[in-house]
CSV table of C-alpha atoms and ligand atoms in Angstrom, one decimal:
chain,number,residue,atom,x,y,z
A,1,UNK,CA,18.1,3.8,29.1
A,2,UNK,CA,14.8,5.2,28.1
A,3,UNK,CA,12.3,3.4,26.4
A,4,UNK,CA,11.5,5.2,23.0
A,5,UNK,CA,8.6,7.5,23.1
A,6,UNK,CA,5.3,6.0,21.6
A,7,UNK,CA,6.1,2.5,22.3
A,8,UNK,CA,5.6,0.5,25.8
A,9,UNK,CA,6.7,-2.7,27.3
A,10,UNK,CA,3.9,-5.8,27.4
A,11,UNK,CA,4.8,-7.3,30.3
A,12,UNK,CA,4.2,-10.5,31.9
A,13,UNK,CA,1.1,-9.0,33.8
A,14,UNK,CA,-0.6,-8.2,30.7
A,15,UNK,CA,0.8,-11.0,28.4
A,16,UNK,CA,-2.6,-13.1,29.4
A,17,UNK,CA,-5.2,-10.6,27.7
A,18,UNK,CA,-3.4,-11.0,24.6
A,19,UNK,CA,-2.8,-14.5,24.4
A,20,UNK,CA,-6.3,-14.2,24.9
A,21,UNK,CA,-7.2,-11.8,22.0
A,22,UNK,CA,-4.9,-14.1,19.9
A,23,UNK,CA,-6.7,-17.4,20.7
A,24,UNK,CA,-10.2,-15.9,20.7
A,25,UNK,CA,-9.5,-14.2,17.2
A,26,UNK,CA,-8.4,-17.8,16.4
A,27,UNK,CA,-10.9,-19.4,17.6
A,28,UNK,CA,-13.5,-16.9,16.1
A,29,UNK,CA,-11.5,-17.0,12.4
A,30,UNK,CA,-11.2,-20.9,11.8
A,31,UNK,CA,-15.1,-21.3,12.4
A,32,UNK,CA,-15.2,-19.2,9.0
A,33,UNK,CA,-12.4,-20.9,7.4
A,34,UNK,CA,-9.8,-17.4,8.0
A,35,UNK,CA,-6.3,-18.7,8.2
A,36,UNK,CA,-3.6,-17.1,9.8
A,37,UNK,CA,-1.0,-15.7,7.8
A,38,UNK,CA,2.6,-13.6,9.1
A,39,UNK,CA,4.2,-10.8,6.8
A,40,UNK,CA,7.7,-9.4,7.7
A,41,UNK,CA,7.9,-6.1,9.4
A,42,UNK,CA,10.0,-4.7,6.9
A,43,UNK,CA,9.1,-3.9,3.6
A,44,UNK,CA,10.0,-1.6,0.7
A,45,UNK,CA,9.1,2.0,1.0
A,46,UNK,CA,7.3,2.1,-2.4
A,47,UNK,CA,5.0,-0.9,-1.0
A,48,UNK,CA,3.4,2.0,0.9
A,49,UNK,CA,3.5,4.9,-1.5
A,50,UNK,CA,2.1,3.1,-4.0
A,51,UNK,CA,-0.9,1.2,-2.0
A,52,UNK,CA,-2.1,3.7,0.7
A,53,UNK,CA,-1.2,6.6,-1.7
A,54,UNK,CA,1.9,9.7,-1.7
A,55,UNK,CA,-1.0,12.1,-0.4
A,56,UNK,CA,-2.1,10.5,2.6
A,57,UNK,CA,-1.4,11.7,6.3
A,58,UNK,CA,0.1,8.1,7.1
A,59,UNK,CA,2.7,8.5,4.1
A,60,UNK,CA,2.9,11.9,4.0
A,61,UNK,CA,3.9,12.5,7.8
A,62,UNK,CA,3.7,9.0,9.5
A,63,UNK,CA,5.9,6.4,8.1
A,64,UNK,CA,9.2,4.8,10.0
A,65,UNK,CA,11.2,5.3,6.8
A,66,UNK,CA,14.9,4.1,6.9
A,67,UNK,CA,17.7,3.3,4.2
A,68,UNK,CA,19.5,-0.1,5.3
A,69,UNK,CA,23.1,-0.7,4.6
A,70,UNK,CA,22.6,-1.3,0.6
A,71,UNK,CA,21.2,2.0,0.7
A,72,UNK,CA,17.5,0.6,-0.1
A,73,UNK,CA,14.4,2.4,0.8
A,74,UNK,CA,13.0,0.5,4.0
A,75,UNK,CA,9.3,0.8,6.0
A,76,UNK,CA,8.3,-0.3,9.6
A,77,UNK,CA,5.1,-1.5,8.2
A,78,UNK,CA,2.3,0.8,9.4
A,79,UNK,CA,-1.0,-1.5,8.7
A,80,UNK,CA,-1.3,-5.1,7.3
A,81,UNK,CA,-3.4,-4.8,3.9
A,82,UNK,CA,-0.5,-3.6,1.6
A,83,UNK,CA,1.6,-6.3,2.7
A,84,UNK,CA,-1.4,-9.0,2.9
A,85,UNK,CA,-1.8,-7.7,-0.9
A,86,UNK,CA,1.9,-8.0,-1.7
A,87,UNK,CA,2.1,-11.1,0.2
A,88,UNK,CA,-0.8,-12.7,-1.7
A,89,UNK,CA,1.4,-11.4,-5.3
A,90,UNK,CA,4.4,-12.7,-4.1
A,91,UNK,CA,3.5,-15.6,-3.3
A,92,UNK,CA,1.3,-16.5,-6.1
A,93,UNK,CA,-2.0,-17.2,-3.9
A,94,UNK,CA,-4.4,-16.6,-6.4
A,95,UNK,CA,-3.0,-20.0,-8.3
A,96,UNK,CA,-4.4,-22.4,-5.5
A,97,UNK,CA,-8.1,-21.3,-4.8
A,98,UNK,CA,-10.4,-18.1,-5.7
A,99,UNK,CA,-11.1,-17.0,-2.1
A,100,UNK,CA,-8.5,-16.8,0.2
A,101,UNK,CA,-9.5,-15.6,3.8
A,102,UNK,CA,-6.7,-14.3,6.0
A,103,UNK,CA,-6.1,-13.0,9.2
A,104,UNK,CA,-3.0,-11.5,11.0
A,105,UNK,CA,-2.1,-9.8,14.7
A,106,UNK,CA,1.3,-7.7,14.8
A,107,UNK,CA,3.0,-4.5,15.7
A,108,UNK,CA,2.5,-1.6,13.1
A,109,UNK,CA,4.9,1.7,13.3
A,110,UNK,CA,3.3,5.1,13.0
A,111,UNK,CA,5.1,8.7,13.5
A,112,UNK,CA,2.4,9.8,15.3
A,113,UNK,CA,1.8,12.2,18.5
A,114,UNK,CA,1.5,9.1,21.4
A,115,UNK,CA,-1.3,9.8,23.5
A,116,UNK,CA,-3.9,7.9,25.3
A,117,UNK,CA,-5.3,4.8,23.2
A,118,UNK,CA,-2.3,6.4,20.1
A,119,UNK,CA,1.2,4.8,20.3
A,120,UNK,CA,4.2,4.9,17.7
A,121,UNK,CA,4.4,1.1,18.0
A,122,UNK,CA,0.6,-0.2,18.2
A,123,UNK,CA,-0.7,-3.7,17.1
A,124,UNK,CA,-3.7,-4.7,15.2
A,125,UNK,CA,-6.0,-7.6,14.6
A,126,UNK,CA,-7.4,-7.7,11.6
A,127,UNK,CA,-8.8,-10.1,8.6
A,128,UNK,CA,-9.1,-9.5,4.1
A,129,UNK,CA,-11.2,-11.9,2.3
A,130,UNK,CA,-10.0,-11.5,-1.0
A,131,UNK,CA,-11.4,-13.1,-4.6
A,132,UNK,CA,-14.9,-11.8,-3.8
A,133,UNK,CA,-16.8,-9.4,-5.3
A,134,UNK,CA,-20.0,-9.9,-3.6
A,135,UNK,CA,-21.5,-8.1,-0.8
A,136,UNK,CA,-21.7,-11.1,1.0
A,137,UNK,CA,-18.1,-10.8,1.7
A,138,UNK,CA,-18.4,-7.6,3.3
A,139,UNK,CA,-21.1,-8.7,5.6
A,140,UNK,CA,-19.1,-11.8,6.4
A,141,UNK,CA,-16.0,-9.1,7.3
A,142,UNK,CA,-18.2,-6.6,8.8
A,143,UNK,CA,-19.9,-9.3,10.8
A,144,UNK,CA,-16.9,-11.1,12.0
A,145,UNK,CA,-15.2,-7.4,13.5
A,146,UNK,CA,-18.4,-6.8,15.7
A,147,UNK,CA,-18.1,-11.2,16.7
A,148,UNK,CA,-15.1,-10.0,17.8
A,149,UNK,CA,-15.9,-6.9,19.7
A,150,UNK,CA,-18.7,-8.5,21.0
A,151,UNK,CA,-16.9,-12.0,22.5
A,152,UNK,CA,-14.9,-9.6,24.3
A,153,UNK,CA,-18.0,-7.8,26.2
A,154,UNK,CA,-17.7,-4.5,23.8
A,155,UNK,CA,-21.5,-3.8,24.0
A,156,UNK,CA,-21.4,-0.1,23.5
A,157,UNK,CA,-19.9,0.2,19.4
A,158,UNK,CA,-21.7,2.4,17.3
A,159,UNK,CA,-21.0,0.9,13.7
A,160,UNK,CA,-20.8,4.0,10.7
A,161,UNK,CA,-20.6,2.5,7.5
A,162,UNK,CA,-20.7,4.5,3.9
A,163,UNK,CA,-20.0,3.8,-0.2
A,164,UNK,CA,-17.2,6.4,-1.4
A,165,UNK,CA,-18.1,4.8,-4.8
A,166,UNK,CA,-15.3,3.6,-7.2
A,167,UNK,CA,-12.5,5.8,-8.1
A,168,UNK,CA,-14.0,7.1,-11.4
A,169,UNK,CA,-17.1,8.4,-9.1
A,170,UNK,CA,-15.0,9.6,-6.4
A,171,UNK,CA,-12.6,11.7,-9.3
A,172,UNK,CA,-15.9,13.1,-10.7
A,173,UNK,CA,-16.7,13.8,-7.3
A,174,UNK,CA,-13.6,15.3,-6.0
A,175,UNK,CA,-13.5,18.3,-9.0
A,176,UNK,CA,-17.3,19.5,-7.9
A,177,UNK,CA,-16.0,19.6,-4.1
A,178,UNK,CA,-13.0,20.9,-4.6
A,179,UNK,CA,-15.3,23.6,-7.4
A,180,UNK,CA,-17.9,24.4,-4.4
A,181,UNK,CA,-14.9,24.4,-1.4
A,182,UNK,CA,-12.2,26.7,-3.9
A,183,UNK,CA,-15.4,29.6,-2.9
A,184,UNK,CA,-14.8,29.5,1.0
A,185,UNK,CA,-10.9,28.9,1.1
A,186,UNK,CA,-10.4,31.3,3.7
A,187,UNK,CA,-13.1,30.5,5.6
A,188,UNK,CA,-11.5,26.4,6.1
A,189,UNK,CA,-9.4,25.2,9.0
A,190,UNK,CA,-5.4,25.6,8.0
A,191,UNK,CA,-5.8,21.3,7.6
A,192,UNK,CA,-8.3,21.3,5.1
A,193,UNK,CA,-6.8,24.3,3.4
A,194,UNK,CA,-3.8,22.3,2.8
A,195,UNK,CA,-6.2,19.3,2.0
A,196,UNK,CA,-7.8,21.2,-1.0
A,197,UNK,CA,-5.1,20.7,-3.4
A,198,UNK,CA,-3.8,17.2,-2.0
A,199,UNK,CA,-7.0,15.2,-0.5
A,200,UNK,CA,-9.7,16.9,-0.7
A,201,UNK,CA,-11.8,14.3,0.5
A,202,UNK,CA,-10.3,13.6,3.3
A,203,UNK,CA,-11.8,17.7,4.0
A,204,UNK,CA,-15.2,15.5,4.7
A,205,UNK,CA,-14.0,14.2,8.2
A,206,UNK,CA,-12.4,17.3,9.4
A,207,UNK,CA,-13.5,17.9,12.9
A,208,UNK,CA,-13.7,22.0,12.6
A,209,UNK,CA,-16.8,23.3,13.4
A,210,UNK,CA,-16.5,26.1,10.4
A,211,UNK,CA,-15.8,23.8,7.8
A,212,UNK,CA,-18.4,21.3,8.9
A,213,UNK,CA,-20.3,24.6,8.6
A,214,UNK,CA,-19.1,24.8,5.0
A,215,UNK,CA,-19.7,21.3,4.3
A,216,UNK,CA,-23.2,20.9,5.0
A,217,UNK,CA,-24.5,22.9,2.1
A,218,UNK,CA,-21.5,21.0,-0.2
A,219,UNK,CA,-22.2,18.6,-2.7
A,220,UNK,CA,-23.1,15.0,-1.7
A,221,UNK,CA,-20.4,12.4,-2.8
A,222,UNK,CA,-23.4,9.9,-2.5
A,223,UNK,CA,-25.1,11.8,-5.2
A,224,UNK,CA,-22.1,11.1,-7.8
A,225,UNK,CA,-22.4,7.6,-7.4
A,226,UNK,CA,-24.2,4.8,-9.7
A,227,UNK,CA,-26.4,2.7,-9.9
A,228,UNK,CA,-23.7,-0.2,-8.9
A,229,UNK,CA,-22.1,1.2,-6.4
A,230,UNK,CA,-25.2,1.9,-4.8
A,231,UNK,CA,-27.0,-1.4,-5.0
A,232,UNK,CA,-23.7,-3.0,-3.4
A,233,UNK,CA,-24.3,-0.9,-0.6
A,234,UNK,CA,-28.1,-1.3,-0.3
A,235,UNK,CA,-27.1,-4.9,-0.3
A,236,UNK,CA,-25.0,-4.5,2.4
A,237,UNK,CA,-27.6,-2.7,4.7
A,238,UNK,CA,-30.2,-4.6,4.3
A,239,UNK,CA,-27.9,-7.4,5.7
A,240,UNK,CA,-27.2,-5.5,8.6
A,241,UNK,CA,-30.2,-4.9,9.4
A,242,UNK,CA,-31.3,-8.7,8.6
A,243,UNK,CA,-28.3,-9.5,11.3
A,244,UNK,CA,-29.8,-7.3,13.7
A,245,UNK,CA,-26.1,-4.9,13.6
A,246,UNK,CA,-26.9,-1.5,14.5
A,247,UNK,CA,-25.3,0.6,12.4
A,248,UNK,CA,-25.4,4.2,11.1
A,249,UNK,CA,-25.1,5.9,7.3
A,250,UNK,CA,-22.3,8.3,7.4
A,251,UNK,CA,-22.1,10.3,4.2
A,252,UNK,CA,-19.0,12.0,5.3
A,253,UNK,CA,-16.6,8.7,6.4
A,254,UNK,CA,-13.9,8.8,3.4
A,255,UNK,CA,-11.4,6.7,5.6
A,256,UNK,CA,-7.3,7.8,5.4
A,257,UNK,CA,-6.0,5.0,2.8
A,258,UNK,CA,-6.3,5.7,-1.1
A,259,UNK,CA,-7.1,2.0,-1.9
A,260,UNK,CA,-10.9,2.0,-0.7
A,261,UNK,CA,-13.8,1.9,-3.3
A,262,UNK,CA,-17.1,1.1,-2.4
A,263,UNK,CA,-17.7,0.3,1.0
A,264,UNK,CA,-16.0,2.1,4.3
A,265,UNK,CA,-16.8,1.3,7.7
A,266,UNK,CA,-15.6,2.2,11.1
A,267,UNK,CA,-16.6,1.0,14.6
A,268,UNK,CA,-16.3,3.6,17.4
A,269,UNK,CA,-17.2,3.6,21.2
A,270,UNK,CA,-17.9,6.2,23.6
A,271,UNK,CA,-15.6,4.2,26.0
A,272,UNK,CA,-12.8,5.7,25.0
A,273,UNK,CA,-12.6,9.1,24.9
A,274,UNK,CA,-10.7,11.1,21.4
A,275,UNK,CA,-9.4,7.9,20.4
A,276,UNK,CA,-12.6,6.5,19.6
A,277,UNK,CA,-12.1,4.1,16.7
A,278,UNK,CA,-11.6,0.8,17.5
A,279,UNK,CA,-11.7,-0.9,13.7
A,280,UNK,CA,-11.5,0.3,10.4
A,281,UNK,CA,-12.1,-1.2,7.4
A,282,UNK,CA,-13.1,-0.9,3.7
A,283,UNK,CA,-13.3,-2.8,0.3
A,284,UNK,CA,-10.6,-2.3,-2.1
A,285,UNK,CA,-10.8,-3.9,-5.7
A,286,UNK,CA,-8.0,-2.9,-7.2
A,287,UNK,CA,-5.4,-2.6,-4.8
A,288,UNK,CA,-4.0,-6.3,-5.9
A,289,UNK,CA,-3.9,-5.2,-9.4
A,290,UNK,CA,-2.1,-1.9,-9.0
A,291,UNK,CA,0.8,-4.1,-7.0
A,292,UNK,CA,0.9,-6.2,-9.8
A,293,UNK,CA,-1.2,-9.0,-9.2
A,294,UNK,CA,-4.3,-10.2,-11.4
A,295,UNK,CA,-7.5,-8.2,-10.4
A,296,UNK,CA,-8.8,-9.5,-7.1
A,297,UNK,CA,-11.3,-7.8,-4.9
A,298,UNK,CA,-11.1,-7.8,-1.5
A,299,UNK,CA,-12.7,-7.0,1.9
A,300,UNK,CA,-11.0,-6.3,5.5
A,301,UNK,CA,-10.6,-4.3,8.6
A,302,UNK,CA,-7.9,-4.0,11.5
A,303,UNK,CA,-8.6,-3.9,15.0
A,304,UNK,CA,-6.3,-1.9,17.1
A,305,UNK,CA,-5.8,-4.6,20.2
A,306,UNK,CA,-4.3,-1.5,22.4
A,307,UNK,CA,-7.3,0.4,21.9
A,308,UNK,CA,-9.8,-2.8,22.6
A,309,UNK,CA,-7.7,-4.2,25.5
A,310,UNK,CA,-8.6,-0.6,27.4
A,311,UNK,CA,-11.8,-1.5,27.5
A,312,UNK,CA,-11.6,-5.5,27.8
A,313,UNK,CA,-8.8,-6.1,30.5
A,314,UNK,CA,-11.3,-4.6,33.0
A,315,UNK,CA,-13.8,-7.6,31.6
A,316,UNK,CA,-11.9,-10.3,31.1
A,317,UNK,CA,-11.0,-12.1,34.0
A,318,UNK,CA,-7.6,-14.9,33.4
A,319,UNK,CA,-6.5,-17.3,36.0
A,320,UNK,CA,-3.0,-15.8,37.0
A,321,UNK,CA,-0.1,-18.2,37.0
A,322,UNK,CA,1.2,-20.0,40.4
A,323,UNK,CA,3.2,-22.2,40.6
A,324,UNK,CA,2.2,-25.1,42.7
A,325,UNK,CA,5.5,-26.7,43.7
A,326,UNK,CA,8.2,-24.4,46.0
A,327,UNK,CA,11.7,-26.4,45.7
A,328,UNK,CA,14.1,-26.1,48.0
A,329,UNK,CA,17.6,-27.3,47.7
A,330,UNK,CA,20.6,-27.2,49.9
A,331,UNK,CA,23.9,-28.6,49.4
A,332,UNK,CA,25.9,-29.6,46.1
A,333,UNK,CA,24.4,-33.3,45.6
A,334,UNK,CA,20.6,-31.7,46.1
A,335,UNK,CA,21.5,-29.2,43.4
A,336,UNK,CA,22.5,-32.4,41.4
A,337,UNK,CA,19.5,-34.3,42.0
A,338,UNK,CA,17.0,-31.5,42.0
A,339,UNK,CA,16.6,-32.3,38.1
A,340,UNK,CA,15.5,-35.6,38.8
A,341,UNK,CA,12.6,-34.4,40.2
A,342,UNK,CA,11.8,-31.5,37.6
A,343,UNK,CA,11.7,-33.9,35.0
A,344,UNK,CA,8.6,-35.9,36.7
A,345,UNK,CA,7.3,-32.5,37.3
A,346,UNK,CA,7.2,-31.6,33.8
A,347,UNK,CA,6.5,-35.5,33.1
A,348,UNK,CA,3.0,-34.9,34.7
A,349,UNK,CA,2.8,-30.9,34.0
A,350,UNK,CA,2.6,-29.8,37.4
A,351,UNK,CA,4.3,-25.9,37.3
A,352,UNK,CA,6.8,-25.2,39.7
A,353,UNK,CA,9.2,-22.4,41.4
A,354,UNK,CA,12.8,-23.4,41.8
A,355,UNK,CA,14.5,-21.6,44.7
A,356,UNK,CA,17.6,-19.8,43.7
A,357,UNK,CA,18.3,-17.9,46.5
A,358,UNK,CA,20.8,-20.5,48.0
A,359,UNK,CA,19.9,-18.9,51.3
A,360,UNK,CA,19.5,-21.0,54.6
A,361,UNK,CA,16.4,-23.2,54.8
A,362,UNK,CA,14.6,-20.8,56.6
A,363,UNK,CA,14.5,-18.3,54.5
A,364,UNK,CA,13.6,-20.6,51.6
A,365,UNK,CA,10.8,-21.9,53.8
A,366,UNK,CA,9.8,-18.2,54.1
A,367,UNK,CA,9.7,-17.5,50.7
A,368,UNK,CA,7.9,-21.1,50.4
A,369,UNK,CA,4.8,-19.7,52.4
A,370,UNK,CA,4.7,-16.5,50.8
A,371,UNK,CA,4.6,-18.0,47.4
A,372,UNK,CA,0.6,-19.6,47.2
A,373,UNK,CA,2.5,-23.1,45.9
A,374,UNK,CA,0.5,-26.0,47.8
A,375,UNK,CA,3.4,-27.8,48.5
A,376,UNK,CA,7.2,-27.3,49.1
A,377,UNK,CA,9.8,-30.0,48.2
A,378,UNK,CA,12.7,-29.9,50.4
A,379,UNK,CA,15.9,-31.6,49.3
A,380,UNK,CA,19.0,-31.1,52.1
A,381,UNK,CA,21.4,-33.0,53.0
A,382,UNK,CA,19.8,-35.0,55.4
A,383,UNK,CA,17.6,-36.4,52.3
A,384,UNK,CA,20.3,-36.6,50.0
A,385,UNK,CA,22.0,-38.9,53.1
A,386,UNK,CA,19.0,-40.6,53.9
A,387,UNK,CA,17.3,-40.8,49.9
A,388,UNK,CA,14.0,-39.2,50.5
A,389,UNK,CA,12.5,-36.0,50.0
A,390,UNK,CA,10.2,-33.8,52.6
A,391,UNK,CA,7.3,-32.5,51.3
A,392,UNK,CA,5.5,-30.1,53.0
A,393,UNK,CA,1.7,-28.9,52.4
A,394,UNK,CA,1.6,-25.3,52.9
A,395,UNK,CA,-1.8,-24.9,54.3
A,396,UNK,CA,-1.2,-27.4,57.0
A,397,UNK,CA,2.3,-27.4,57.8
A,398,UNK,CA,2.0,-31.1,57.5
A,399,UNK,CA,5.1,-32.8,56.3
A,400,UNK,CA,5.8,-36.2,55.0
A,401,UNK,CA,9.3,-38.0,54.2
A,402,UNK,CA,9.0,-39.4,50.8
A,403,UNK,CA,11.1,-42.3,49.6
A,404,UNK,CA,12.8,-41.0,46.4
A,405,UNK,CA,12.5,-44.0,44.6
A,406,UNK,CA,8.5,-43.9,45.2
A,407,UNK,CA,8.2,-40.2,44.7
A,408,UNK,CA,7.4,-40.6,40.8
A,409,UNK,CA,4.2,-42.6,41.9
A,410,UNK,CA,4.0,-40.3,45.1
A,411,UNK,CA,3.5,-36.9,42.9
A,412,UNK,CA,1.0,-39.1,40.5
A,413,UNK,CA,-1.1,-40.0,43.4
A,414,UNK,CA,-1.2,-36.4,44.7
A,415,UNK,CA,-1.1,-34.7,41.4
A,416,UNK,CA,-5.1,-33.6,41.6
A,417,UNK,CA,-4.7,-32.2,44.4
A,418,UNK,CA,-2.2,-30.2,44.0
A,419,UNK,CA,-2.8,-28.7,40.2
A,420,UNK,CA,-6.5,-27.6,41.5
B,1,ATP,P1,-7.2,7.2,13.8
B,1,ATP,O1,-8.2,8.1,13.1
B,1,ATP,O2,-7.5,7.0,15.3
B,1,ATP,O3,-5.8,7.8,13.6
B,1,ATP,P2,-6.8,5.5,11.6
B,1,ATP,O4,-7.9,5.8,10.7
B,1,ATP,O5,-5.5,6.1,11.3
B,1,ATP,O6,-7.2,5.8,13.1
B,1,ATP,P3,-6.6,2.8,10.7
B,1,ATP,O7,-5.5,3.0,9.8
B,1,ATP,O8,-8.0,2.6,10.2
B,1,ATP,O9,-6.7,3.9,11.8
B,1,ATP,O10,-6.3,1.6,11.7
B,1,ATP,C1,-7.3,0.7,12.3
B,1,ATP,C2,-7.3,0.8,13.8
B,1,ATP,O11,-5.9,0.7,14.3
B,1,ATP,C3,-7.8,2.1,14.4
B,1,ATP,O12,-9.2,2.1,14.4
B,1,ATP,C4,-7.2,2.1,15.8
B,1,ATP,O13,-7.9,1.3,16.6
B,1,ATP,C5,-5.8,1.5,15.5
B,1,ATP,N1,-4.8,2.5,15.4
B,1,ATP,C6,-4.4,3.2,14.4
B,1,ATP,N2,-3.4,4.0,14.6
B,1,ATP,C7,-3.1,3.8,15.9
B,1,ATP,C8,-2.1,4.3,16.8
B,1,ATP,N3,-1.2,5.2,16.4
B,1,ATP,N4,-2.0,3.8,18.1
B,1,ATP,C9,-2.9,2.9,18.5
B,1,ATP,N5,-3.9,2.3,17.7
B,1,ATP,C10,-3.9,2.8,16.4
B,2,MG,MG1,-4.4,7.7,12.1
């Protein structure tokens, strides 16, 4: 069987760096008062639609969309915030406090071409802090991502941060560029041709050298936007700069997702070749409202961990685990009596390999030295006869007979030793 194409295995090697990520973003969250919160995978089709918009590339070409046996429109979710939002509706949040700061880790589902640092199945980190309309909030948010990046040894981020504005400003906006663009149709990349009538904004972050071309002499979306707008994002800025957080203006970051107003921010690295965006992340007022919920602003980005574990597994360094303890058993009562001693094992958390082999004693005592335990318990029939249990230190090769009843106060004695 073949594993499906854009997904990948996690295994046991690679499990440590993200129990890591997991208790570091944990860590890192509850010191600013960020709970954890866990929305299903699946959710309605329209959840999506409706919140990252009918013209984006992720609904438009992206989406895992299925109908389950009652014939009802289903979604592999493909990023957190529209089910954070719906989550935060549903379950009527905004009745216990104004703020509420969350963050999640999970697997999102994108249709997309897998390549290097792009996967159909991927998993992101990310935090909203919603109730706030301040630009504190979005330092707080913005500030946290780079805590992040930074507690994991990502030095080289450049931060690019813009205000598309509110939605009014942006629809003002979007007539005069699509007005100025109509003029050099031909001249666009087939993309942004197709963007013209659908998203024209999105025409700002195309990657062709023509249209950039074309763009340059465009009209500034920064130009269409007020006096609020702007002062929000001055605010922002200036903390930035306060915090020390490089960071870099750019007029033409729109972001993918319909919901944004105001502020958009992405953090690349050079690290990583085409896939260069690590986080992404944005304010969006009105999202809550649109789903149904009272009007709550809100703040957030996601992480993508596959993307940030490139760069971190060569950092991080995590203790593999070994067991200490090799067991051997032979014979049916050792078998029997075996669990006798696994429970005092686990009594006084030592970790331990049982041998299942049920091959001769020397091949188990092969397997023994191989395994980098410090000691092997070995429980035959001699012991069984005889109600002890050898123990033999690894290192050494010295061996001791061990009284079974005095083996609970033996394994306390030595338990030091052997677990450092
Ligand atoms: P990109 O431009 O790379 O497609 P995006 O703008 O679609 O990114 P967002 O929706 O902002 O991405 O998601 C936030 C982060 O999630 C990205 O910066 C990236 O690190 C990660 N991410 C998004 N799509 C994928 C994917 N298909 N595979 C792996 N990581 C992804
Ligand atoms: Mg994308």
């Amino acid at each position: 069987m073949q594993l499906l194409r854009g997904t990948k295995d996690i295994l046991p090697d690679e499990i440590q760096f993200w129990q890591h990520i997991y208790d570091l973003a944990n860590d890192t969250f509850l010191l600013s008062n960020y709970n954890e919160i866990r929305t299903p995978i699946l959710e309605q089709t329209n959840l999506f639609k409706r919140s990252i918009g009918n013209d984006t590339d992720i609904v438009n070409k992206e989406m895992y969309n299925f109908l389950d046996q009652s014939n009802r429109c289903i979604t592999l979710r493909p990023e957190g915030t529209a089910s954070i939002a719906r989550a935060f509706i549903s379950n009527k949040l905004y009745t216990t406090n104004n703020i509420h700061r969350l963050w999640y880790m999970g697997p999102m589902f994108r249709y997309e071409r897998p390549q290097k640092g792009r996967q159909r199945q991927f998993h992101q980190l990310g935090i909203e802090c919603i109730g706030s309309l301040s630009y504190i909030a979005d330092v707080e948010v913005i500030r946290l991502a780079i805590k992040i990046l930074e507690t994991c040894q990502l030095s080289r981020y450049k931060l690019e941060i813009n205000s598309i504005g509110s939605s009014e400003e942006r629809q003002i906006y979007k007539y005069e560029l699509i007005d100025y663009l109509i003029k050099y149709k031909k001249d666009l990349d087939e993309d942004s041709k197709k963007r013209l009538e659908i998203n024209p904004l999105r025409i700002l972050d195309s990657k062709n050298i023509k249209t950039q071309e074309i763009l340059d002499e465009a009209p500034k979306l920064i130009s269409y936007i007020q006096s609020e707008s702007l002062n929000h994002f001055n605010k922002i800025c200036e903390h930035l700069t306060y915090l020390s957080i490089p960071y870099k203006i750019n007029e033409k970051l729109v972001r993918g997702l319909d919901y944004y107003n105001y502020t958009a921010f992405e953090i690349k690295t050079d690290i990583l070749g085409n896939q260069d965006t690590i986080c992404g992340g944005g304010r969006y007022d009105t999202l809550i409202e649109y789903l149904g919920g009272p009007k709550t602003p809100a703040v957030g980005w996601a992480i993508g961990i596959e993307r940030l574990l490139m760069i971190t597994t060569k950092i991080i360094n995590i203790n593999k685990n070994i067991s200490k303890v090799y067991i051997i058993i032979q014979g049916l009562k050792a078998e029997q009596k075996v669990w006798d001693i696994i429970k005092i094992l686990e009594e006084y958390k030592i970790s331990f390999n049982l041998d299942l082999n049920q091959s001769n004693l020397k091949k188990q005592m092969r397997k023994a030295s191989q395994s980098s335990a410090k000691i092997c318990c070995i429980l035959g029939e001699n012991e069984i006869n005889y109600n002890y249990i050898t123990i033999k230190w690894l290192k050494t090769s010295k061996q001791q007979k061990i009284s079974l009843d005095t083996l609970k106060q033996y394994l306390y004695d030595i338990k030091n030793l052997i677990i450092t």
